[in-house]
GROMACS .gro file of C-alpha atoms in nm:
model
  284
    1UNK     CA    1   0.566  -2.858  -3.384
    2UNK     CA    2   0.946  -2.901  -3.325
    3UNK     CA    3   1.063  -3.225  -3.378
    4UNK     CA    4   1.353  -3.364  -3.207
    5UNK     CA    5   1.624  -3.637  -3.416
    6UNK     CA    6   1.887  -3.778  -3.169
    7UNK     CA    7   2.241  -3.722  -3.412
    8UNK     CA    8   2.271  -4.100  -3.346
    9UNK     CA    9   2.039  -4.210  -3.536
   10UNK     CA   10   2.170  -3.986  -3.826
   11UNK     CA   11   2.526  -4.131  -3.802
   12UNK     CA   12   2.490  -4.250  -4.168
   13UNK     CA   13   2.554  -3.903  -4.308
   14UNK     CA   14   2.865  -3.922  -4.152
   15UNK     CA   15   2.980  -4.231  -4.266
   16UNK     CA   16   2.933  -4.156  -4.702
   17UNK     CA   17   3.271  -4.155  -4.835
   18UNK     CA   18   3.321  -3.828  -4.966
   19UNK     CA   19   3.279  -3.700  -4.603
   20UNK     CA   20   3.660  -3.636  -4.389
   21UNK     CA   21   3.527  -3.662  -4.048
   22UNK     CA   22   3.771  -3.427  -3.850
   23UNK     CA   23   3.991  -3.589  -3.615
   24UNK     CA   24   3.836  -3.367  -3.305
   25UNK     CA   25   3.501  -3.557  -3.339
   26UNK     CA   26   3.675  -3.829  -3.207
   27UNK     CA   27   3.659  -3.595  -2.893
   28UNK     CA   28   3.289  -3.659  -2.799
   29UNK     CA   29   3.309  -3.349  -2.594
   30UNK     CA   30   3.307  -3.127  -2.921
   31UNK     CA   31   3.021  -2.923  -3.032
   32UNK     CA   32   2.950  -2.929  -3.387
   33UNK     CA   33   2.695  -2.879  -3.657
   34UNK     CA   34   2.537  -2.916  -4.003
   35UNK     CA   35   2.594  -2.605  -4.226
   36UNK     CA   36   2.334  -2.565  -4.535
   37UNK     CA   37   2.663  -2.657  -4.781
   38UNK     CA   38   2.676  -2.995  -4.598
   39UNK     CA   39   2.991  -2.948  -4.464
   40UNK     CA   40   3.063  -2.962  -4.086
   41UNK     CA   41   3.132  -2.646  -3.895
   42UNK     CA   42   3.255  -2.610  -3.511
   43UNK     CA   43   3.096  -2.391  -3.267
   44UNK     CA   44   3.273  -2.234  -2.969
   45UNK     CA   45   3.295  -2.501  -2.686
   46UNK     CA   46   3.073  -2.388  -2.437
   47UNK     CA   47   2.975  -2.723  -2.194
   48UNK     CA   48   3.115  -3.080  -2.268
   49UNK     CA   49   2.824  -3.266  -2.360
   50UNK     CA   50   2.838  -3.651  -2.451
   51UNK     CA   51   2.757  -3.712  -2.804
   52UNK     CA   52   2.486  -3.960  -2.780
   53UNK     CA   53   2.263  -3.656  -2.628
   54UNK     CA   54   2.355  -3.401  -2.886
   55UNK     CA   55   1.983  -3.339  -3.101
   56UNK     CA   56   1.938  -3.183  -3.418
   57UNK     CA   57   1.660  -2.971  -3.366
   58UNK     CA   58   1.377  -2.867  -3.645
   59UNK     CA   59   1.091  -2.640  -3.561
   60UNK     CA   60   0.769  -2.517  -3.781
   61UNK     CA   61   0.614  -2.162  -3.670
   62UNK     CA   62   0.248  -2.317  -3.612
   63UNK     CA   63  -0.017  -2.034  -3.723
   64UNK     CA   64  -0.303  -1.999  -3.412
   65UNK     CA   65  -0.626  -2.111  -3.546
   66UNK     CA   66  -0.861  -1.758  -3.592
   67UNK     CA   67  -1.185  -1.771  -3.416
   68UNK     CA   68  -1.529  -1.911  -3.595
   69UNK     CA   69  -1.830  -1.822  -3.594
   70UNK     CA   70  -2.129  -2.044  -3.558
   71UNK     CA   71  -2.236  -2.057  -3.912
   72UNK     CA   72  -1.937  -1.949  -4.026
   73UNK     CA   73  -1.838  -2.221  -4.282
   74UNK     CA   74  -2.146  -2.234  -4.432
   75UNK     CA   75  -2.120  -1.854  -4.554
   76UNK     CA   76  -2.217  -1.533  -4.371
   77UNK     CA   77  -2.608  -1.544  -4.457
   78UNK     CA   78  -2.593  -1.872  -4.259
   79UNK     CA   79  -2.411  -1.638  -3.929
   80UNK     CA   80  -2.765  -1.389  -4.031
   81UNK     CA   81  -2.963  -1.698  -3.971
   82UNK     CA   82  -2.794  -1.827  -3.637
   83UNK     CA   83  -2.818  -1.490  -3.475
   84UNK     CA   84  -3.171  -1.406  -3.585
   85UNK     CA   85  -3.285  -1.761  -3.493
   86UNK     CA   86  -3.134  -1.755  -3.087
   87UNK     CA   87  -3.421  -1.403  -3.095
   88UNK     CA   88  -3.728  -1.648  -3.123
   89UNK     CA   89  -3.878  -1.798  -2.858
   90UNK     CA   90  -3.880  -2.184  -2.842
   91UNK     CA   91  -4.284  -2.200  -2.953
   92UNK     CA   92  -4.160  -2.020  -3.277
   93UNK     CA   93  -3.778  -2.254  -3.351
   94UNK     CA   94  -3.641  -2.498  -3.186
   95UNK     CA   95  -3.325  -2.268  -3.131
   96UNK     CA   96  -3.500  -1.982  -2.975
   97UNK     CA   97  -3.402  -1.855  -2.644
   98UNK     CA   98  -3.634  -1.550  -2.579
   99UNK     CA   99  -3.857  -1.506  -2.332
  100UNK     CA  100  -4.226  -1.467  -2.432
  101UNK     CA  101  -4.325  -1.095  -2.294
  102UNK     CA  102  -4.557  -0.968  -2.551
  103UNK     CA  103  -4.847  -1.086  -2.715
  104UNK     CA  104  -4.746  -1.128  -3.047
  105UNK     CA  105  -4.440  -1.355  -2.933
  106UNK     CA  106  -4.746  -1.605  -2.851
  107UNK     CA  107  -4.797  -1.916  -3.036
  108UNK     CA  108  -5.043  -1.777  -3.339
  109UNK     CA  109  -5.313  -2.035  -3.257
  110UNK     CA  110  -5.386  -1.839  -2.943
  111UNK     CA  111  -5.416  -1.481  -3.157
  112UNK     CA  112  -5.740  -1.299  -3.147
  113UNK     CA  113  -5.691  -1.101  -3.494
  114UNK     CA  114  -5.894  -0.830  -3.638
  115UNK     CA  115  -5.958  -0.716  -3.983
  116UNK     CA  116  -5.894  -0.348  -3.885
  117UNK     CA  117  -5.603  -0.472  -3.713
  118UNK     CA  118  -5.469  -0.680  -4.025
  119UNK     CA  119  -5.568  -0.401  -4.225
  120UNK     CA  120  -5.314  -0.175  -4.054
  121UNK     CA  121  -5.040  -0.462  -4.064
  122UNK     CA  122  -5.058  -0.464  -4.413
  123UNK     CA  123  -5.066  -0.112  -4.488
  124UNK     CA  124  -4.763  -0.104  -4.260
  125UNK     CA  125  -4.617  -0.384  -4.399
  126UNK     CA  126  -4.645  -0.211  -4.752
  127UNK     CA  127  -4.446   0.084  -4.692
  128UNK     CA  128  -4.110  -0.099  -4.514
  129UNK     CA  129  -4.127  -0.289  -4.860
  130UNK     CA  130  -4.207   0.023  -5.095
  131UNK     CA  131  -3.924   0.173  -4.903
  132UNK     CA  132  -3.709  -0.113  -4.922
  133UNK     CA  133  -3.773  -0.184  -5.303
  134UNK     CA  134  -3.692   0.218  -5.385
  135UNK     CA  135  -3.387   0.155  -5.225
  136UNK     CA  136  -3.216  -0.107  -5.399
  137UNK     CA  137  -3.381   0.095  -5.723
  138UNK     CA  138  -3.170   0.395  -5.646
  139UNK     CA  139  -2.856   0.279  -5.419
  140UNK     CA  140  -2.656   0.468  -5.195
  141UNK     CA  141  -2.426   0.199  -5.207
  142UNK     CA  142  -2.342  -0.035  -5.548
  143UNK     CA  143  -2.386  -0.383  -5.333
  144UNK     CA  144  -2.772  -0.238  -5.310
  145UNK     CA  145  -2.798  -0.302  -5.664
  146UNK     CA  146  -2.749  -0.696  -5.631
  147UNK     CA  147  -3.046  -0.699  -5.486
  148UNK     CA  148  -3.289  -0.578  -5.766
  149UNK     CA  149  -3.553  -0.775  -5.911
  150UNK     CA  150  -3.484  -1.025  -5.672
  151UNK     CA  151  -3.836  -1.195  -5.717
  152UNK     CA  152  -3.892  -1.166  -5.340
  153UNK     CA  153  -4.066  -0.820  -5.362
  154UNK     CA  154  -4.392  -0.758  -5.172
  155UNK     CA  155  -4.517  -0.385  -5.251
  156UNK     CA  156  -4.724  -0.508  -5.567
  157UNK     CA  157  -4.898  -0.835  -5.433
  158UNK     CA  158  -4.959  -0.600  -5.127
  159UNK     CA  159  -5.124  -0.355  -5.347
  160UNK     CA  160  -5.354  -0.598  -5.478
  161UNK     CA  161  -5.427  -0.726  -5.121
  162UNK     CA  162  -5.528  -0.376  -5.000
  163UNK     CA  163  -5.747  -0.297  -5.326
  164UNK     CA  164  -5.909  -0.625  -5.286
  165UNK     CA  165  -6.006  -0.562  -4.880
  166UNK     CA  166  -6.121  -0.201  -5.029
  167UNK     CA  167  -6.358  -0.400  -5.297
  168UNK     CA  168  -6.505  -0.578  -4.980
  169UNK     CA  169  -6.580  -0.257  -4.843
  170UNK     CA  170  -6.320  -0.198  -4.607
  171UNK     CA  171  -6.131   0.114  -4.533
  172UNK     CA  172  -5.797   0.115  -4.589
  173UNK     CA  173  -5.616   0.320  -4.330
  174UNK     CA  174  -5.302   0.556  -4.375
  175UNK     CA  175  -4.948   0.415  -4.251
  176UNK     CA  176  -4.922   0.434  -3.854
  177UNK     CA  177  -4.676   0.491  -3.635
  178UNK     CA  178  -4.456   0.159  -3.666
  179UNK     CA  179  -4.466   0.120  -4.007
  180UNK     CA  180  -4.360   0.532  -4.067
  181UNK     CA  181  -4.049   0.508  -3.810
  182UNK     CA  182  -3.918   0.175  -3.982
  183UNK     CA  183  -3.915   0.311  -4.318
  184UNK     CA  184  -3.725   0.657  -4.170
  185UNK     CA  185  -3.469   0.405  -3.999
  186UNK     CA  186  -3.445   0.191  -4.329
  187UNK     CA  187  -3.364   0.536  -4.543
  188UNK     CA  188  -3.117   0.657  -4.291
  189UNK     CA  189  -2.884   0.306  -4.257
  190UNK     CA  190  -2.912   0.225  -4.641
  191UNK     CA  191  -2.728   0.580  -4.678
  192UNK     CA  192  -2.442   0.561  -4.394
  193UNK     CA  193  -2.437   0.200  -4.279
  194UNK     CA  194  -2.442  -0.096  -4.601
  195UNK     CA  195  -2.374  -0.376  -4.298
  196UNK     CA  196  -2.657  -0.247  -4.091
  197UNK     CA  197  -2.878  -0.230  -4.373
  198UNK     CA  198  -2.880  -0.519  -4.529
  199UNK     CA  199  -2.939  -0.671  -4.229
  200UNK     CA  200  -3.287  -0.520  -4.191
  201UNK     CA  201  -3.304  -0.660  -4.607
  202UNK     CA  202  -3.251  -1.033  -4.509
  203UNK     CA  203  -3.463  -1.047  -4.240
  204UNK     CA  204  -3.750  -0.862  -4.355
  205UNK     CA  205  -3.737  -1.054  -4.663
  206UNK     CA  206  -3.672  -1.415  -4.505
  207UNK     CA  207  -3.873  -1.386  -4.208
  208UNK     CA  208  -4.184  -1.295  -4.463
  209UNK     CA  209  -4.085  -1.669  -4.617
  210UNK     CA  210  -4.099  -1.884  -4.302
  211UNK     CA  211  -4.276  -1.725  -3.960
  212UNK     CA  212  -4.488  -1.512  -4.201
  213UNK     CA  213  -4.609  -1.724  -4.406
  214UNK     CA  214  -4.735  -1.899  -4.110
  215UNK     CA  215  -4.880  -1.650  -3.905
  216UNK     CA  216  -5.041  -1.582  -4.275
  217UNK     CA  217  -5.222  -1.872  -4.300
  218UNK     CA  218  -5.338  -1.917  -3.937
  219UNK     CA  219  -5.471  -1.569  -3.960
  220UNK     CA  220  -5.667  -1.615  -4.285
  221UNK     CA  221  -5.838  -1.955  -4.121
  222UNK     CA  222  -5.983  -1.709  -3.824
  223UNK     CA  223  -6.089  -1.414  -4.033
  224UNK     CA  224  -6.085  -1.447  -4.384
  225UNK     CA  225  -6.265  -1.751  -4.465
  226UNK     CA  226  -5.933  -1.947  -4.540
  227UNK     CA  227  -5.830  -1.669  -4.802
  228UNK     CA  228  -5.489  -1.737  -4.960
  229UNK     CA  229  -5.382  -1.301  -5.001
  230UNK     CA  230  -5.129  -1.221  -5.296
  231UNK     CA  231  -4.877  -1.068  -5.001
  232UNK     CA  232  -4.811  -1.501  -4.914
  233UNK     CA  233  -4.730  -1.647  -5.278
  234UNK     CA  234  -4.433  -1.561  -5.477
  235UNK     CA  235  -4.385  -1.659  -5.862
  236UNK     CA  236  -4.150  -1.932  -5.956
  237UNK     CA  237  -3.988  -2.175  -5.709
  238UNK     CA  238  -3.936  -1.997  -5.329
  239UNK     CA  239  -3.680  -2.214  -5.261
  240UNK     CA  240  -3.447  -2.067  -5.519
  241UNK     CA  241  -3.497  -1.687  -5.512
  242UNK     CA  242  -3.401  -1.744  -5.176
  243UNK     CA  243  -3.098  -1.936  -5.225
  244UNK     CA  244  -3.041  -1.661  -5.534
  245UNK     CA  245  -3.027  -1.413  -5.278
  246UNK     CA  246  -2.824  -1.613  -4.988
  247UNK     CA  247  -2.534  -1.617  -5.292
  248UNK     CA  248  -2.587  -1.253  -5.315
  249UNK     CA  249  -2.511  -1.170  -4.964
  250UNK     CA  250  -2.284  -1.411  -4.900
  251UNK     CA  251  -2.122  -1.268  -5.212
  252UNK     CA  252  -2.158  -0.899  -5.084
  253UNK     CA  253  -1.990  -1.003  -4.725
  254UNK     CA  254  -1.708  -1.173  -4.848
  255UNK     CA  255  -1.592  -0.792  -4.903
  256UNK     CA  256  -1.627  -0.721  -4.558
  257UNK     CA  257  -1.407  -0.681  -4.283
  258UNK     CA  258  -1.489  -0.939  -3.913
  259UNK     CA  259  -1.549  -0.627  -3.777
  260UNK     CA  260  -1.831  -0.504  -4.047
  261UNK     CA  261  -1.986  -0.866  -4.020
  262UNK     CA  262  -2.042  -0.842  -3.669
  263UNK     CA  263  -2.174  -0.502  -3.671
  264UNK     CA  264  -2.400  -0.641  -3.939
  265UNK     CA  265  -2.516  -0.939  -3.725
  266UNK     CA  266  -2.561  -0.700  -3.366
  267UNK     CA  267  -2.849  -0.488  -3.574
  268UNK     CA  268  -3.047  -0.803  -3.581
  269UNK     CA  269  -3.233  -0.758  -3.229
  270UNK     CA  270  -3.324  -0.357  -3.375
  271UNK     CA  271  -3.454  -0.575  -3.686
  272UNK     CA  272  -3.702  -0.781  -3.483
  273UNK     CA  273  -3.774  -0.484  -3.242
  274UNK     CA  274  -3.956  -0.282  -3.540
  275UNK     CA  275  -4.080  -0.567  -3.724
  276UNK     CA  276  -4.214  -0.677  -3.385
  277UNK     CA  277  -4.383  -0.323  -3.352
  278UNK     CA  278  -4.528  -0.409  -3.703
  279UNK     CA  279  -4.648  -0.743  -3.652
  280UNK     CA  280  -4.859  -0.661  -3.315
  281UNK     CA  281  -5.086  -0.418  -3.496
  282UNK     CA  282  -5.271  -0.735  -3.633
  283UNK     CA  283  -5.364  -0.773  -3.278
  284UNK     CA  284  -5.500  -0.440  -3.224
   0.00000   0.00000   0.00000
């Protein structure tokens, strides 16, 4: 901000010893100023000005403040978290702002699950997390490989879900529909498009550790007897495999470009969409 000095109240420069004041500043219509050296220098008369109103004027360039995000500060997996939370509806987080439309948006106390249906979930379910898993196994990108033994994996405990319903006597069905196009998307971004991709990683992966959980237990209460399955309980302390892999990201994004986070945060709603597509089989 420039900051303006009137020269009167500097007149004690002038008056050091060592200073000749030239005999034309007793003309208060001269124009003069300060050179770096400290000597005084004249100017070209343009306008007789009195000397009381002559200023000394210093000015800082002030940099404009860039835009920020809402979560910005906190790291970019805390942007993933703001974005993904605004696509719930107000039943599922306080922050939500969708509009129930379909039936798995509902609160889960008014589900009406089936086994066959849960069945299909979970063979669904299995196969976005194989295919997610072989991924980070065998990156297309170097960043995948941060994300490796992560402790978060699924595809085991799910295995030993399914072979558990098959000991009970139930058939365990073949992937469907959902579950096969999600896994064809996930191979296709994970080779062209890191930002997009990792996107579907965090919230596959997180949403399984909140809402999931959840709609976990409230589903085992109406059809499994109360049945804790391996698919809900992860070894060693939740909490900090997730905050393990919130460093990760955050660590992977700080390479990235405003533009690449943003296309990173706008694949979000396609994340939901499919995992959506996923999650209503349990109703079927």
């Amino acid at each position: 901000m420039a900051s303006l000095t009137p020269v009167s109240q500097s007149r004690s420069y002038f008056t050091k010893p060592h200073i000749q004041i030239p005999p034309a500043l007793a003309n208060p219509g001269s124009n003069f100023s300060l050179r770096k050296s400290g000597h005084l220098g004249f100017h070209r008369r343009v306008k007789k000005m009195p000397l009381k109103m002559a200023v000394v004027v210093s000015a800082t360039t002030a940099e404009k403040p860039s835009k920020r995000y809402p979560g910005e500060s906190k790291g970019f997996v805390e942007e993933m978290r703001f974005v993904a939370m605004k696509l719930h509806s107000k039943d599922q987080a306080k922050e939500g702002e969708k509009v129930v439309k379909e039936p798995e948006e509902r609160p889960v106390a008014k589900w009406d699950p089936t086994i066959d249906g849960y069945l299909r979930f979970l063979v669904d379910s299995k196969l976005v997390y194989d295919t997610l898993e072989g991924i980070v196994q065998e990156p297309a990108f170097p960043s995948y490989a941060e994300f490796r033994n992560t402790g978060l994996e699924r595809s085991e405990k799910l295995a030993k879900d399914l072979e558990w319903f098959k000991e009970q006597g139930h058939n365990i069905p073949e992937p469907s529909s959902p579950g096969v196009k999600y896994a064809q998307c996930l191979k296709e971004l994970s080779e062209k498009d890191p930002q997009a991709f990792l996107c579907h990683f965090y919230n596959v992966y997180f949403a399984h550790t909140a809402g999931g959980r959840m709609i976990g237990k409230k589903v085992a209460e109406k059809i499994l007897n109360k049945k804790e399955l391996e698919f809900y309980k992860w070894d060693g302390d939740l909490s900090q495999l997730l905050q393990n892999v919130r460093e990760k990201l955050n660590k992977v994004a700080e390479g990235w470009t405003r533009e690449e986070k943003n296309h990173c945060l706008e694949e979000t709603e396609k994340s939901f969409k499919y995992s959506g597509e996923i999650l209503r089989l349990i109703l079927s």
